[in-house]
Each structure stands twice: as structure tokens, then as C-alpha cells.
CSV table of C-alpha atoms and ligand atoms in Angstrom, one decimal:
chain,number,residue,atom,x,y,z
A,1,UNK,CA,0.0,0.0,0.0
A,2,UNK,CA,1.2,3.3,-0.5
A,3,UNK,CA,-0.2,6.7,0.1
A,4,UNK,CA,-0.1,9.6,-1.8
A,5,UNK,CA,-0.5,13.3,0.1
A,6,UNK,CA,-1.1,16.4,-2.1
A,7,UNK,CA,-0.4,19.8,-0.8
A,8,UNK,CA,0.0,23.3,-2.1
A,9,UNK,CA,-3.2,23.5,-3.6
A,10,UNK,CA,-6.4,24.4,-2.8
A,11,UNK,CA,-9.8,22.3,-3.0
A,12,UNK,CA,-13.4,22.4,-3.8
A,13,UNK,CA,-14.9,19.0,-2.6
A,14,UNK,CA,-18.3,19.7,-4.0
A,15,UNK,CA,-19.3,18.6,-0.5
A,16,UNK,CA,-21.9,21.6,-0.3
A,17,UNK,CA,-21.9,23.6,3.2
A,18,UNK,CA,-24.2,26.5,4.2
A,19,UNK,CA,-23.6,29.6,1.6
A,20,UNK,CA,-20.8,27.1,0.1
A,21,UNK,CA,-21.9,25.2,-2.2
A,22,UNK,CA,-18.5,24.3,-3.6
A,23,UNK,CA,-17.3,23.5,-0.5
A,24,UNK,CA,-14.2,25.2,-1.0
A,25,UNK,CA,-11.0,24.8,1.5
A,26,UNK,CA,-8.2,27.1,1.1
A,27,UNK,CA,-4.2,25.8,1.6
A,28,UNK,CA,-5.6,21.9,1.9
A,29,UNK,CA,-4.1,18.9,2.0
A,30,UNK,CA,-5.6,15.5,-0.2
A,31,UNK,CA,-4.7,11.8,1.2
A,32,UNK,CA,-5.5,8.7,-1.0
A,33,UNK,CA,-4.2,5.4,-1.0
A,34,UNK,CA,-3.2,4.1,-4.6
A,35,UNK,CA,-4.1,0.4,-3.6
A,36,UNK,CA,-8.0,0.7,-3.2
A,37,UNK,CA,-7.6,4.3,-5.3
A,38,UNK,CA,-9.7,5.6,-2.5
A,39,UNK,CA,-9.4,8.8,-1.1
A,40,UNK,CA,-8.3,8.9,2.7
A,41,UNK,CA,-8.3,12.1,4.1
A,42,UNK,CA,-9.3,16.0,2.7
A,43,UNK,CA,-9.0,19.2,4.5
A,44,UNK,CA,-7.2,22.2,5.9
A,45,UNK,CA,-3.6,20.8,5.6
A,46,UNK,CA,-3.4,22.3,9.5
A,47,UNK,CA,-5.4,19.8,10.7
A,48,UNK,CA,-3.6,16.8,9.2
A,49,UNK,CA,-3.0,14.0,11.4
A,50,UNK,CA,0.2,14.0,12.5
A,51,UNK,CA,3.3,11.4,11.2
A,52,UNK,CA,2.2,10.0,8.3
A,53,UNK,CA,3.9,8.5,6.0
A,54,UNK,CA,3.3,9.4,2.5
A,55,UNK,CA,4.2,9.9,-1.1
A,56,UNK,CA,4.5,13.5,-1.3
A,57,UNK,CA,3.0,15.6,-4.1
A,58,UNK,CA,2.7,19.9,-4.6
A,59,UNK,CA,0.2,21.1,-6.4
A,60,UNK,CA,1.5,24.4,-7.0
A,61,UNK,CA,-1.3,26.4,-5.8
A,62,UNK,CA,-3.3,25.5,-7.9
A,63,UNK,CA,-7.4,23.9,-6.9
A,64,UNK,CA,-8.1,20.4,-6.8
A,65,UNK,CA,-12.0,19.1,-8.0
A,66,UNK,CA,-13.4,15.9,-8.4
A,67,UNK,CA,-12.4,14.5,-11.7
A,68,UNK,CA,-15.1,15.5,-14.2
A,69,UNK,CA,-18.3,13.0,-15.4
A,70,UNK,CA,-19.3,13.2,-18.9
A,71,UNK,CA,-23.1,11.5,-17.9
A,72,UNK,CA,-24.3,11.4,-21.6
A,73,UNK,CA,-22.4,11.0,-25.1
A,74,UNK,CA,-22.2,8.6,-27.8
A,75,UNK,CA,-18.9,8.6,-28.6
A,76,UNK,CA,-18.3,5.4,-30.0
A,77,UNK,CA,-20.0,6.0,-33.5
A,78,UNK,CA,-18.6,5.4,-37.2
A,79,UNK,CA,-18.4,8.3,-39.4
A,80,UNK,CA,-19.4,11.7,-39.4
A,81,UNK,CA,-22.2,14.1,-40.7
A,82,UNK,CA,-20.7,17.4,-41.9
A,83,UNK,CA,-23.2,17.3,-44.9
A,84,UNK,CA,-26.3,17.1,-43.2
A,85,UNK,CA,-24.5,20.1,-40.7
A,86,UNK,CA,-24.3,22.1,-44.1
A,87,UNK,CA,-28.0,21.1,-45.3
A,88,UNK,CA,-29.1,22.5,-42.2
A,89,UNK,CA,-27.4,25.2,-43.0
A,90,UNK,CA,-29.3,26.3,-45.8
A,91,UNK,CA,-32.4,25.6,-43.8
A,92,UNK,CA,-33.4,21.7,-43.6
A,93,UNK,CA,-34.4,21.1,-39.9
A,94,UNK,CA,-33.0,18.4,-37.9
A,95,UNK,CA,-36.7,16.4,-38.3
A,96,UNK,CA,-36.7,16.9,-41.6
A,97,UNK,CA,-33.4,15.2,-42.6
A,98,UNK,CA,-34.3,12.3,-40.2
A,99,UNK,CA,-37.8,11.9,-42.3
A,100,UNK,CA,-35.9,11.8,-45.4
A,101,UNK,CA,-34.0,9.1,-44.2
A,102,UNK,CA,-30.6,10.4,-42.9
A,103,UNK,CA,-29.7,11.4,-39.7
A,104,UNK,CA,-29.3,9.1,-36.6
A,105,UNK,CA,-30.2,5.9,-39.3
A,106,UNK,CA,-26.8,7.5,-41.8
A,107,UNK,CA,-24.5,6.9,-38.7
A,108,UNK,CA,-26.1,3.5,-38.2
A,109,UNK,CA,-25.2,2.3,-41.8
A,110,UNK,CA,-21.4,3.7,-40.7
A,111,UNK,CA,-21.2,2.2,-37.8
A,112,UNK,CA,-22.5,-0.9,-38.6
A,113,UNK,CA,-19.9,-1.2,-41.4
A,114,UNK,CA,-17.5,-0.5,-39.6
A,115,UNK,CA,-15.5,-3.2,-38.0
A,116,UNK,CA,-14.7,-2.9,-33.8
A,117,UNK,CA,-10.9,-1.9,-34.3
A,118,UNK,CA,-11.9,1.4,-36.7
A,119,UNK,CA,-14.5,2.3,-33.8
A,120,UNK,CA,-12.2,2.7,-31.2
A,121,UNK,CA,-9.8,4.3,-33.1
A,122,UNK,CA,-12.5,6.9,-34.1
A,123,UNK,CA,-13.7,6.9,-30.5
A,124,UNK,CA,-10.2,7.3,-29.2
A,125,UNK,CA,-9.7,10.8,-30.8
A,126,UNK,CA,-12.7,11.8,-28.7
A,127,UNK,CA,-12.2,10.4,-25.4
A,128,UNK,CA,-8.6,12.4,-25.4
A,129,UNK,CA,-10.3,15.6,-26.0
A,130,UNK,CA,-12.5,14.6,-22.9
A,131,UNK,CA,-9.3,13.3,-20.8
A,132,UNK,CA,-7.2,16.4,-21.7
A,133,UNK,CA,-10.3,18.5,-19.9
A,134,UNK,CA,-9.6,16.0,-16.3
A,135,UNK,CA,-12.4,13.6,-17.4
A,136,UNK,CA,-11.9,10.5,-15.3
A,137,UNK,CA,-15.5,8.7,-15.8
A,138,UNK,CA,-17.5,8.8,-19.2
A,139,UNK,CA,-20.7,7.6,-19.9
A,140,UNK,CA,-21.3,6.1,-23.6
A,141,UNK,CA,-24.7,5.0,-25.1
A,142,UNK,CA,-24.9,2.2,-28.0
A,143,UNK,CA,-27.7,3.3,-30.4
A,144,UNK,CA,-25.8,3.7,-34.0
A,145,UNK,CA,-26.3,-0.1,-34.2
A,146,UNK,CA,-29.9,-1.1,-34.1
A,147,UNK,CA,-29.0,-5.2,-34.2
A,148,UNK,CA,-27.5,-7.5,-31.8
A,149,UNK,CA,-24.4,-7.9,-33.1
A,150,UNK,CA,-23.8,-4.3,-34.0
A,151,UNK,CA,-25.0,-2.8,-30.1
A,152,UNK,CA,-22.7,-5.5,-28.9
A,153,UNK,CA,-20.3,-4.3,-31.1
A,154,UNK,CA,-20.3,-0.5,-30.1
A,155,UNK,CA,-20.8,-1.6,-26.0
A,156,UNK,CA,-17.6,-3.8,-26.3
A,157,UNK,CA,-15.5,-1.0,-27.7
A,158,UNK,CA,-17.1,1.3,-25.4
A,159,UNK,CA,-15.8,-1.0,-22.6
A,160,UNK,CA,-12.5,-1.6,-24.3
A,161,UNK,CA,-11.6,1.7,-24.1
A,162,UNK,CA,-10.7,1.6,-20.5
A,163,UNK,CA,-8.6,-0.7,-21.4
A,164,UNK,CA,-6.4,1.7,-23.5
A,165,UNK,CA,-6.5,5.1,-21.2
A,166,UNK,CA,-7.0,5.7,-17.6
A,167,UNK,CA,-10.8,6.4,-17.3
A,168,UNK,CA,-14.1,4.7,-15.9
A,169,UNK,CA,-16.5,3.6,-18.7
A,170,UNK,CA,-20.2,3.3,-18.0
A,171,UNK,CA,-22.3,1.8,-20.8
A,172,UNK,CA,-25.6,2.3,-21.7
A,173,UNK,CA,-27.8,0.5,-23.9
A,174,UNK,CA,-29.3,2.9,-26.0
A,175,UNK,CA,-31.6,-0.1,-28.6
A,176,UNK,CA,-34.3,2.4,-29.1
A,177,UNK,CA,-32.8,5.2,-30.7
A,178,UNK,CA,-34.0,5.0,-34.1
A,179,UNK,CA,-36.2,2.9,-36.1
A,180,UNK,CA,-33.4,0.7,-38.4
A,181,UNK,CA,-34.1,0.3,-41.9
A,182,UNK,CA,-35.2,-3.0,-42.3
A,183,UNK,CA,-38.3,-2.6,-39.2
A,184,UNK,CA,-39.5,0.5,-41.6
A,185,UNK,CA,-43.0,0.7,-40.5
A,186,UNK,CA,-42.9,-1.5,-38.0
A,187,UNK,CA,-42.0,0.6,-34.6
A,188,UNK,CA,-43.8,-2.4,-32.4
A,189,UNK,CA,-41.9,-5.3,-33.5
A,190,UNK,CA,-38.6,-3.5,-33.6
A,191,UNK,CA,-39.1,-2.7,-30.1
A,192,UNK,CA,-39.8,-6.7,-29.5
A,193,UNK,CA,-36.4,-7.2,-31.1
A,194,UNK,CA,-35.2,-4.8,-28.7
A,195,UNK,CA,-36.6,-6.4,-25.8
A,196,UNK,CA,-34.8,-9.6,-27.2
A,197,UNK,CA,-31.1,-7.5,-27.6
A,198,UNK,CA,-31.6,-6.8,-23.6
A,199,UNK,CA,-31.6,-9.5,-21.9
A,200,UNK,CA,-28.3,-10.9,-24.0
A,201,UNK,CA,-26.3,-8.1,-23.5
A,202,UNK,CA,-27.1,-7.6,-20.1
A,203,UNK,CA,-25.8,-11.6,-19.6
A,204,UNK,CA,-22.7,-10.6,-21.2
A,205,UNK,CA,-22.2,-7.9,-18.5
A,206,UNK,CA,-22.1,-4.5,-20.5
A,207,UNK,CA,-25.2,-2.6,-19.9
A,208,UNK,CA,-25.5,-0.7,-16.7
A,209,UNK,CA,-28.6,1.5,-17.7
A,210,UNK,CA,-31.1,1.5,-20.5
A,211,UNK,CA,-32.0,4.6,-22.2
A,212,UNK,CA,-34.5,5.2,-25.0
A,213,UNK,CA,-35.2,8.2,-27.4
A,214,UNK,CA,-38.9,9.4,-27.2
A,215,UNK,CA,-40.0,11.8,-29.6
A,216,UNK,CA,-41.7,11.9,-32.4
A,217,UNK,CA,-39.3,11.3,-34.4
A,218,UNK,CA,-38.6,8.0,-32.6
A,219,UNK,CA,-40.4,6.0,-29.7
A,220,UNK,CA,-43.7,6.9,-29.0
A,221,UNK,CA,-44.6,7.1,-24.7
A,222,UNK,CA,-45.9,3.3,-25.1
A,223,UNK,CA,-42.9,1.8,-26.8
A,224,UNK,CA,-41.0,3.9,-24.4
A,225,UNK,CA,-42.9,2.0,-21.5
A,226,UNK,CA,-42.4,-1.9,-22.7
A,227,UNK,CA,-38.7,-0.6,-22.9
A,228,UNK,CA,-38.5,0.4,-19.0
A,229,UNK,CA,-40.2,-2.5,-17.9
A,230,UNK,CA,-38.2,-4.8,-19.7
A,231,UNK,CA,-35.2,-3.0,-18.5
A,232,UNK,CA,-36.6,-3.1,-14.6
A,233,UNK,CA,-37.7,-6.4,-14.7
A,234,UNK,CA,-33.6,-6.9,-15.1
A,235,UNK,CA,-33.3,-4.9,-12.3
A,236,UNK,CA,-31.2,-2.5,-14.8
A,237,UNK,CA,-32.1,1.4,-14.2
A,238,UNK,CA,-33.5,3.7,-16.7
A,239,UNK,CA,-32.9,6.7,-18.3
A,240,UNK,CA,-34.7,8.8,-21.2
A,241,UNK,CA,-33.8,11.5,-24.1
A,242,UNK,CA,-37.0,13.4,-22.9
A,243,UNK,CA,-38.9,16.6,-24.6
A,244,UNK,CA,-35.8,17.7,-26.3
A,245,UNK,CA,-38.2,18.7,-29.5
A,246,UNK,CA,-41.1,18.7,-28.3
A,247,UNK,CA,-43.5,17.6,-24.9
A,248,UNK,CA,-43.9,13.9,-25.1
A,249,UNK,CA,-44.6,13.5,-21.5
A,250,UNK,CA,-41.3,11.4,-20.9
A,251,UNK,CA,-40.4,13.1,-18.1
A,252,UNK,CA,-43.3,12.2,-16.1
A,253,UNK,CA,-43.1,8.4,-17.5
A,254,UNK,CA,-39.8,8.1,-16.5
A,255,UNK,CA,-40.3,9.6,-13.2
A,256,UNK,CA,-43.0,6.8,-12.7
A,257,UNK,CA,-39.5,4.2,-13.2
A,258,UNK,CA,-37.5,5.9,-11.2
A,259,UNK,CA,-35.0,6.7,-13.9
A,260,UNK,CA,-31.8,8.0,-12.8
A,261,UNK,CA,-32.4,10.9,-15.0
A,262,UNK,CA,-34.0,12.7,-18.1
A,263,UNK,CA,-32.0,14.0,-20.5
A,264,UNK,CA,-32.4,17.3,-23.0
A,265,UNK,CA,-35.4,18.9,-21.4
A,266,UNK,CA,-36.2,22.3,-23.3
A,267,UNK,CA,-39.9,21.1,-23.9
A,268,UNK,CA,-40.2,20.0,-20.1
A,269,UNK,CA,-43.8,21.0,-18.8
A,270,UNK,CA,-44.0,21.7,-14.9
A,271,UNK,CA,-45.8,18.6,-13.8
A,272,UNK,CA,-43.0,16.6,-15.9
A,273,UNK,CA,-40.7,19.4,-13.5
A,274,UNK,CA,-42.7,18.0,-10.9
A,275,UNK,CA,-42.6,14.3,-11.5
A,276,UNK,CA,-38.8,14.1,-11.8
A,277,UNK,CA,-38.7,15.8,-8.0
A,278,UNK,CA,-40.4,13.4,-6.7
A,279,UNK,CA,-38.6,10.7,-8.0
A,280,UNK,CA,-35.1,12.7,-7.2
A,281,UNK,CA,-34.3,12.2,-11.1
A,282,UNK,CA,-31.7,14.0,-12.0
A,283,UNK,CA,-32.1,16.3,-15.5
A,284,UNK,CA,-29.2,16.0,-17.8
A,285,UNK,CA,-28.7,19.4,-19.6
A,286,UNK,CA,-27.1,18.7,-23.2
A,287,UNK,CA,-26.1,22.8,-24.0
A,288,UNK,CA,-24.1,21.7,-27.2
A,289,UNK,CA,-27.2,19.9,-28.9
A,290,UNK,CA,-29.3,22.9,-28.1
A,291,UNK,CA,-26.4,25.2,-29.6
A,292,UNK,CA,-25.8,23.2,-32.3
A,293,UNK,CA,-29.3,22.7,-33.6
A,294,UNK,CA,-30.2,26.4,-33.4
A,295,UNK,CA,-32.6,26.0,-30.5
A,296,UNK,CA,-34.2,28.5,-29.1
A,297,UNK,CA,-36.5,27.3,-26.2
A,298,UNK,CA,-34.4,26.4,-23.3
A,299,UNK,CA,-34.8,24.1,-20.6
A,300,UNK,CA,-36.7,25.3,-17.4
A,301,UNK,CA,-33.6,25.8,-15.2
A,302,UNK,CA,-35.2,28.4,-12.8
A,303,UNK,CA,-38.4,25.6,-12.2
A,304,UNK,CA,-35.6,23.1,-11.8
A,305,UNK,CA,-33.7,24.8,-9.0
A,306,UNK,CA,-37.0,25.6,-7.6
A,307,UNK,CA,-38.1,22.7,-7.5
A,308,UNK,CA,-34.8,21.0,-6.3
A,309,UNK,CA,-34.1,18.9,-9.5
A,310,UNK,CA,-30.3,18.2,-9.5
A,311,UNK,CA,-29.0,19.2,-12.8
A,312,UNK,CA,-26.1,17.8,-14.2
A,313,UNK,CA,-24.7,19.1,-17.4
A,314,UNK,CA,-22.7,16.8,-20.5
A,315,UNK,CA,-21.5,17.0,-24.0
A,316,UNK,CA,-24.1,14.2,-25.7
A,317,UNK,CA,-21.3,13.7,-27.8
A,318,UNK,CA,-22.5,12.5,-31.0
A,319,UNK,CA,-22.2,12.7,-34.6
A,320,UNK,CA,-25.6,14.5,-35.5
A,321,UNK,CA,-26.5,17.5,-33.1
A,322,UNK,CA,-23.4,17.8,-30.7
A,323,UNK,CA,-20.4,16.9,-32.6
A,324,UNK,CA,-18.4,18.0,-29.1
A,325,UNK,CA,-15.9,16.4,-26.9
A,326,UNK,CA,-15.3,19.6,-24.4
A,327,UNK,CA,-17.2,19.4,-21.1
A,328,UNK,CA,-15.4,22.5,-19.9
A,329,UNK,CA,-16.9,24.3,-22.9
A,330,UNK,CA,-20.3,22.7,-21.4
A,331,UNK,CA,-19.9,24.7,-18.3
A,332,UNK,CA,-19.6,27.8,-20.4
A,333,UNK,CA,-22.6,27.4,-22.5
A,334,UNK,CA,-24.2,26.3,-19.4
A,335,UNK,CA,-23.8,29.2,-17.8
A,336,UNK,CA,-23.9,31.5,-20.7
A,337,UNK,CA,-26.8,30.0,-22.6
A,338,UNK,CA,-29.1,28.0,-20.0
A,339,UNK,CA,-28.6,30.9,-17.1
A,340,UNK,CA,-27.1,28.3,-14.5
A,341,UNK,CA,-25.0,30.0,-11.9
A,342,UNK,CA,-21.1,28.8,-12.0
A,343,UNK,CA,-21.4,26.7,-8.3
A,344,UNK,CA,-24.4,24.8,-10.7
A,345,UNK,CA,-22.3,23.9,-13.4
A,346,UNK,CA,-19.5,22.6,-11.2
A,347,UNK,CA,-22.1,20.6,-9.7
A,348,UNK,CA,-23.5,19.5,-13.1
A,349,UNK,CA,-20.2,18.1,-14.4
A,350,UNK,CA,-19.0,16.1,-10.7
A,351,UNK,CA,-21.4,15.4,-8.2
A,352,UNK,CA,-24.7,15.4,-10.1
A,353,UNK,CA,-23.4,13.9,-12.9
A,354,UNK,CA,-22.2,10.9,-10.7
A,355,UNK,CA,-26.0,10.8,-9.6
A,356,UNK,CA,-27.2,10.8,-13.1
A,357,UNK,CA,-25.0,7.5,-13.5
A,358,UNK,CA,-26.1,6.1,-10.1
A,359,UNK,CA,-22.2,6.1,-8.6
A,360,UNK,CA,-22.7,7.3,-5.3
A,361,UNK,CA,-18.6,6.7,-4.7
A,362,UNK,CA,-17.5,9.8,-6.9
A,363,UNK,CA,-18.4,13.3,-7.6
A,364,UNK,CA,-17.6,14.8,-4.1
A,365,UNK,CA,-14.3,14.6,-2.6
A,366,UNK,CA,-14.4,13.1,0.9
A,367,UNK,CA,-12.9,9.9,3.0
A,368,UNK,CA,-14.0,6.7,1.6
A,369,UNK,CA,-15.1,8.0,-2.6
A,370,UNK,CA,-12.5,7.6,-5.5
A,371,UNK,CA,-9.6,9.5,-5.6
A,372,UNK,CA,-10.4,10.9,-8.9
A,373,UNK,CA,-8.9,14.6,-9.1
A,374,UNK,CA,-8.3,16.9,-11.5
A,375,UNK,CA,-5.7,19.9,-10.3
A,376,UNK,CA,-6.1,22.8,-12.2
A,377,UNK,CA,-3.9,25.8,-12.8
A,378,UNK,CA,-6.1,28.0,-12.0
A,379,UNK,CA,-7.3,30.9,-9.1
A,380,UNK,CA,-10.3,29.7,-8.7
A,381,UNK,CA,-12.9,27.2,-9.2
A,382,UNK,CA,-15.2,29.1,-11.2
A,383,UNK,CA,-12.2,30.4,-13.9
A,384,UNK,CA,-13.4,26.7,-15.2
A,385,UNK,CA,-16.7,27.9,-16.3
A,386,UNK,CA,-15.5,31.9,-17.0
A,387,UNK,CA,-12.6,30.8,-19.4
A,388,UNK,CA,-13.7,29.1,-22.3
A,389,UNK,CA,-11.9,27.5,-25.8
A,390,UNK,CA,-8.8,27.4,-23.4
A,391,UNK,CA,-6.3,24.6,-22.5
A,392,UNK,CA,-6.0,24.1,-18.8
A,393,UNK,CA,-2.7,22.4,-18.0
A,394,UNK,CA,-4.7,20.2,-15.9
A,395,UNK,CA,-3.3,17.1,-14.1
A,396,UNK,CA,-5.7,14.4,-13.3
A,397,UNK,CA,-5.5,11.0,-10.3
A,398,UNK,CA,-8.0,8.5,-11.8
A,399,UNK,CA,-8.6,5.8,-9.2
A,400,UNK,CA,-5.3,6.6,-7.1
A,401,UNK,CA,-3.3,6.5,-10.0
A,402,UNK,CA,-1.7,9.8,-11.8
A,403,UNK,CA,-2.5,9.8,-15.2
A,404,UNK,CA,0.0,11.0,-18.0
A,405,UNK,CA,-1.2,13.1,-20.7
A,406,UNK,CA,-3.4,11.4,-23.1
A,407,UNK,CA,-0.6,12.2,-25.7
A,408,UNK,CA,1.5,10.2,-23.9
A,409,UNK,CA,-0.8,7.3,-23.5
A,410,UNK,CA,-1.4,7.3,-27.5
A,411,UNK,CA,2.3,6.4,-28.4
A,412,UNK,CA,2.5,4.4,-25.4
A,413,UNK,CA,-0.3,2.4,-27.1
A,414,UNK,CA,0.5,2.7,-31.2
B,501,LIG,N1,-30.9,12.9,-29.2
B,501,LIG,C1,-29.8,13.5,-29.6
B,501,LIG,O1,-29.5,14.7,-29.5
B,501,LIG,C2,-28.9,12.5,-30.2
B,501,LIG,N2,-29.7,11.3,-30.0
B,501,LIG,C3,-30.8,11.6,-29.5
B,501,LIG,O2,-31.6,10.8,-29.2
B,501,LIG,C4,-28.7,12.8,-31.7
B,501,LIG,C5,-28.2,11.6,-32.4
B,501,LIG,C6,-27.8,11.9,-33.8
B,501,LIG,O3,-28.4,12.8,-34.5
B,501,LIG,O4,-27.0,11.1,-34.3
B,502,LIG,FE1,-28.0,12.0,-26.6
């Protein structure tokens, strides 16, 4: 066993305290052993116990967080959709290129052609961009393959990716995300043969949450419904792509399952609002979709604090309406476009984004969670959210370990 102590540096455990909700400490100290990567000890470094014996570390006065949670992309995808960016350009909406039969179904045709070793190494690209930012835990939806073979394809390199940088991968199964091709017409029994997907990939141990695309252009509030109780019956949690182009009522359905949270949101009616408080479901704010799509109706932030909905905030990294991999630019636009206050953002990208993946052991900084950190150059917390389209010479611990620059990793690995 060895421990690590860091000192010279500042921290914000995101363990909120009255009129602190960043839970800031000034000249701390941060204890973690790097056999159990748990964290050991944080605080005023005055008040550290006395004679122990450590690796020592300075952090150069700079601020220690939590390391940062991406809670929603799809990062592993094949291919990209720069001509349908341009069409929409000149005026084609989002639906309409999805009617005409691109969109979401164009990046299942990539991705299913594409074989598992060109996925990652598309998916890699991304996951640095994410890593370089002091992500230590991504979430990544399948969805671009819409068969067995191709979900379990895109889940297995979403898993194997951990196996080639220093990160925690959570998977979700993301089967109803589009109506594939060949079920044209037929929304029910494609949702049967999604049913059937479930229960196989959840034996081979790579879905920890099932997540469905309601919206008119996808799953209706019924199909939605067989989905989740499927899913539940599995004892698997839910989550939903909710009233992100128009008021399904998802929010309210998915309250009724206890989903760990709804995603989007910019159609959200109060009682949806409502519904999700009650079921302390978190709501996922995806700022680069709503950017990238030209929205203009944001998501009811103000009910939402009201109403004491955590909101977490992520890139929905994908190929078709946030073609992102910054979750420090989130925080911007978070703040800039959807009116949350700094302090939220932090929260939105560590601890309730750790609650919108159902990980209760990271997000906060204190005895016992992962020592996942990210030490930032930085004067203070909030420069995170205030600076954006910036490098921050940040250096990460992802489970007890310090990571190397994702650079470095790369030709480690080629
Ligand atoms: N909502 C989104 O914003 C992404 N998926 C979803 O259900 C978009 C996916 C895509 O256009 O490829
Ligand atoms: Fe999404």
C-alpha cells in the first residue's frame, strides 16, 4: 500500500456547506491510497493528522476538484455528418433530414460497417479531447447499431476503451434510438427485437442502464414503456432522451420508473418538472445539442432549482446535433446559454453527474469516494466555467493513480 499526500493546492470538494456550495477549503491537504484508489483524508492541511507516512505531491497552488463526469455521449460511432450540418445550414431542420431518411439511421449504416478496431480508433480521438479536460468517468450509449451484433459491437469497444487510457467507462444501452431500416413501419416489433437484444447483453455484462429516445421522431410514450419494464424487470435502471423537440410527457413516464435521470429537457412541462422531484431524477442538460441545432426554447432551469431537481450538465457527444468532446466548454454554455449559476455547473459536471450514472462513490471529494482529481492551474474554481476554448494544463488522479497526458498514453499504445 502506498499513500499519496497532495499539498500546495487548494480544494473544492463539492461537499456543499451552508452559503458554500462548492465546498471550497483554502491551503488543503488531499490523502489517497493508490491500492483501493480511495481517497483517505481532505482538509485544511493544518489539521492533518500527524506522522504519516506518504508519497508527497505539490500542487503548486493550484485547486483540486473531483475528476469531471461526462453522464451522456455517444462517442463510440462510425463516421461523421458534416453534410447534413451544411444542409441544415441552408435551412433543412433536424426532423426533416431524419424523415428523409438520414440522420441518426446515416450513422447506423457507418457504424454498422465498420469493424470494432476502426470504432475505437475513431472513438479514441474523442475520449482524449474529454481526458485532456480532467475527465476521469464517461458515460457512452450504444444506439448507432440497431442489431445484436452491431449494439454489442459498439458496447464492447465502449468498454474496451478503459482498457487503453486511464478512465471509468459506463455503458448504456441505447436499442431504441431509431427505427433501423429494415423494421420500416414496424415501430412495435422492432421494439420486440429490442426487448430480445436486452436480456443478452445484459448476460454478457455490459449494460449498466437502458435509455430510450422518445420523440416523435422516434419512440412513441408506449414503446418507451415496454422498454423500461423490460429494462426493470432486469433490475437495470432507466434513463430517457425526454422533450428535447417537443412535450412527449417522458419526463413524467420516466419519473414513474425511477429513472436516474432525463435527459435534454427544453420542452419539459411543470408537472414533468414536478414528477422528476419526486422521483429525485436527475435532469441532464445537453447545452451543445441545443447550440448546435439552433434552439431556441431552453430548458426550465429556474423551475428546476425551484423545484430542487439536481441538474447535471454533458457534451451528448455525438455525430448528429453535438459533434463535441469539451465538457469545460459545457460549463460555459451552461452558464452563458441555459442561465445556470457557476457553483451549478461545477455541480452538473461532478457530483450530479455521478448521480445521473447512479455512482454514489464519486463526484464529491471526501474519506472513503474515489480518488479521482483533476488539479487545475487555476485561481479559482469558477475560472473553469468563465474561461472558455482554453487549454488548462490540468493534471488528473483517476482511481489513485496519476494519469500521463493522453498524448503520452497514445504512443505508449501505437
Ligand atoms: N438525441 C440527440 O440529440 C442525439 N440522439 C438523441 O436521441 C442525436 C443523435 C444523432 O443525431 O446522431
Ligand atoms: Fe443523446
Amino acid at each position: 500500500m502506498s499513500l499519496h499526500l497532495l499539498t500546495d493546492c487548494h480544494v473544492a470538494t463539492l461537499v456543499p456547506a451552508p452559503n458554500d456550495p462548492l465546498g471550497l477549503c483554502r491551503d488543503a491537504a488531499v490523502l489517497w491510497d493508490d491500492q483501493d484508489g480511495l481517497l483517505r483524508w481532505v482538509g485544511p492541511r493544518g489539521q492533518l493528522p500527524a506522522g504519516l507516512q506518504a508519497v508527497q505531491h505539490g500542487g503548486q497552488g493550484g485547486w483540486v476538484t473531483p475528476g469531471l463526469i461526462d453522464s451522456h455521449t455517444h462517442l463510440v460511432h462510425g463516421g461523421g455528418r458534416s453534410q447534413e450540418f451544411r444542409l441544415r445550414l441552408h435551412g433543412a431542420s433536424y426532423e426533416d433530414i431524419a424523415r428523409a431518411g438520414g440522420g441518426i439511421v446515416s450513422t447506423v449504416r457507418a457504424t454498422r460497417q465498420a469493424s470494432a478496431h476502426e470504432l475505437l480508433a475513431q472513438a479514441l480521438p474523442r475520449l482524449d479531447s474529454l481526458l485532456a479536460e480532467g475527465v476521469t468517468t464517461v458515460e457512452i450509449k450504444s444506439g448507432y447499431g440497431l442489431d445484436v451484433l452491431s449494439e454489442r459491437k459498439s458496447l464492447e469497444v465502449a468498454r474496451e476503451l478503459a482498457s487503453h487510457r486511464a478512465v471509468d467507462v459506463r455503458t448504456t444501452f441505447l436499442g431504441a434510438h431509431a427505427l433501423p431500416p429494415e423494421f420500416a413501419g414496424q415501430p412495435e416489433a422492432y421494439i420486440d427485437a429490442v426487448l430480445a437484444m436486452l436480456p443478452e447483453l445484459h448476460s454478457l455484462g455490459l449494460v449498466d442502464a437502458v435509455d430510450v429516445f422518445c420523440e416523435r421522431i422516434a419512440f412513441s410514450l408506449a414503446q418507451t414503456e415496454r422498454v423500461f419494464q423490460s429494462a426493470r424487470a432486469l433490475g437495470l435502471p432507466v434513463k430517457l432522451h425526454a422533450e428535447q423537440l417537443s412535450d412527449m410527457g417522458g419526463a413524467a413516464l420516466a419519473a414513474r420508473h425511477q429513472a436516474l435521470s432525463c435527459d435534454h429537457l427544453e420542452w419539459l412541462s411543470p408537472e414533468g418538472a414536478r414528477a422528476m422531484a419526486q422521483a429525485g431524477t436527475v435532469a441532464v442538460l445537453l447545452p451543445a445539442a441545443f447550440y448546435f441545432l439552433r434552439e431556441s426554447r431552453v430548458p426550465p432551469v429556474a423551475l428546476l432549482r425551484e423545484l430542487g431537481v439536481p441538474m447535471a450538465l454533458a457534451t451528448d457527444c455525438n455525430p448528429g446535433s453535438a459533434p463535441c468532446a469539451s465538457l469545460l466548454l459545457m460549463l460555459s454554455m451552461g452558464c452563458t446559454l441555459f442561465q445556470l449559476t457557476p457553483e451549478e455547473a461545477l455541480q452538473g459536471v461532478t457530483c450530479h453527474a455521478a448521480r445521473a450514472l447512479g455512482l454514489a462513490d464519486r463526484g464529491q471529494l471526501q474519506p472513503g469516494l474515489r480518488a479521482d482529481l483533476a488539479l487545475w492551474p487555476i485561481d479559482h474554481p469558477i475560472d473553469l466555467c468563465y474561461r472558455f476554448g482554453q487549454h488548462h494544463a490540468v493534471r488528473t488522479v483517476q482511481a489513485g493513480r496519476w494519469r500521463s497526458a493522453p498524448f503520452q498514453e497514445a504512443q505508449a499504445h501505437a
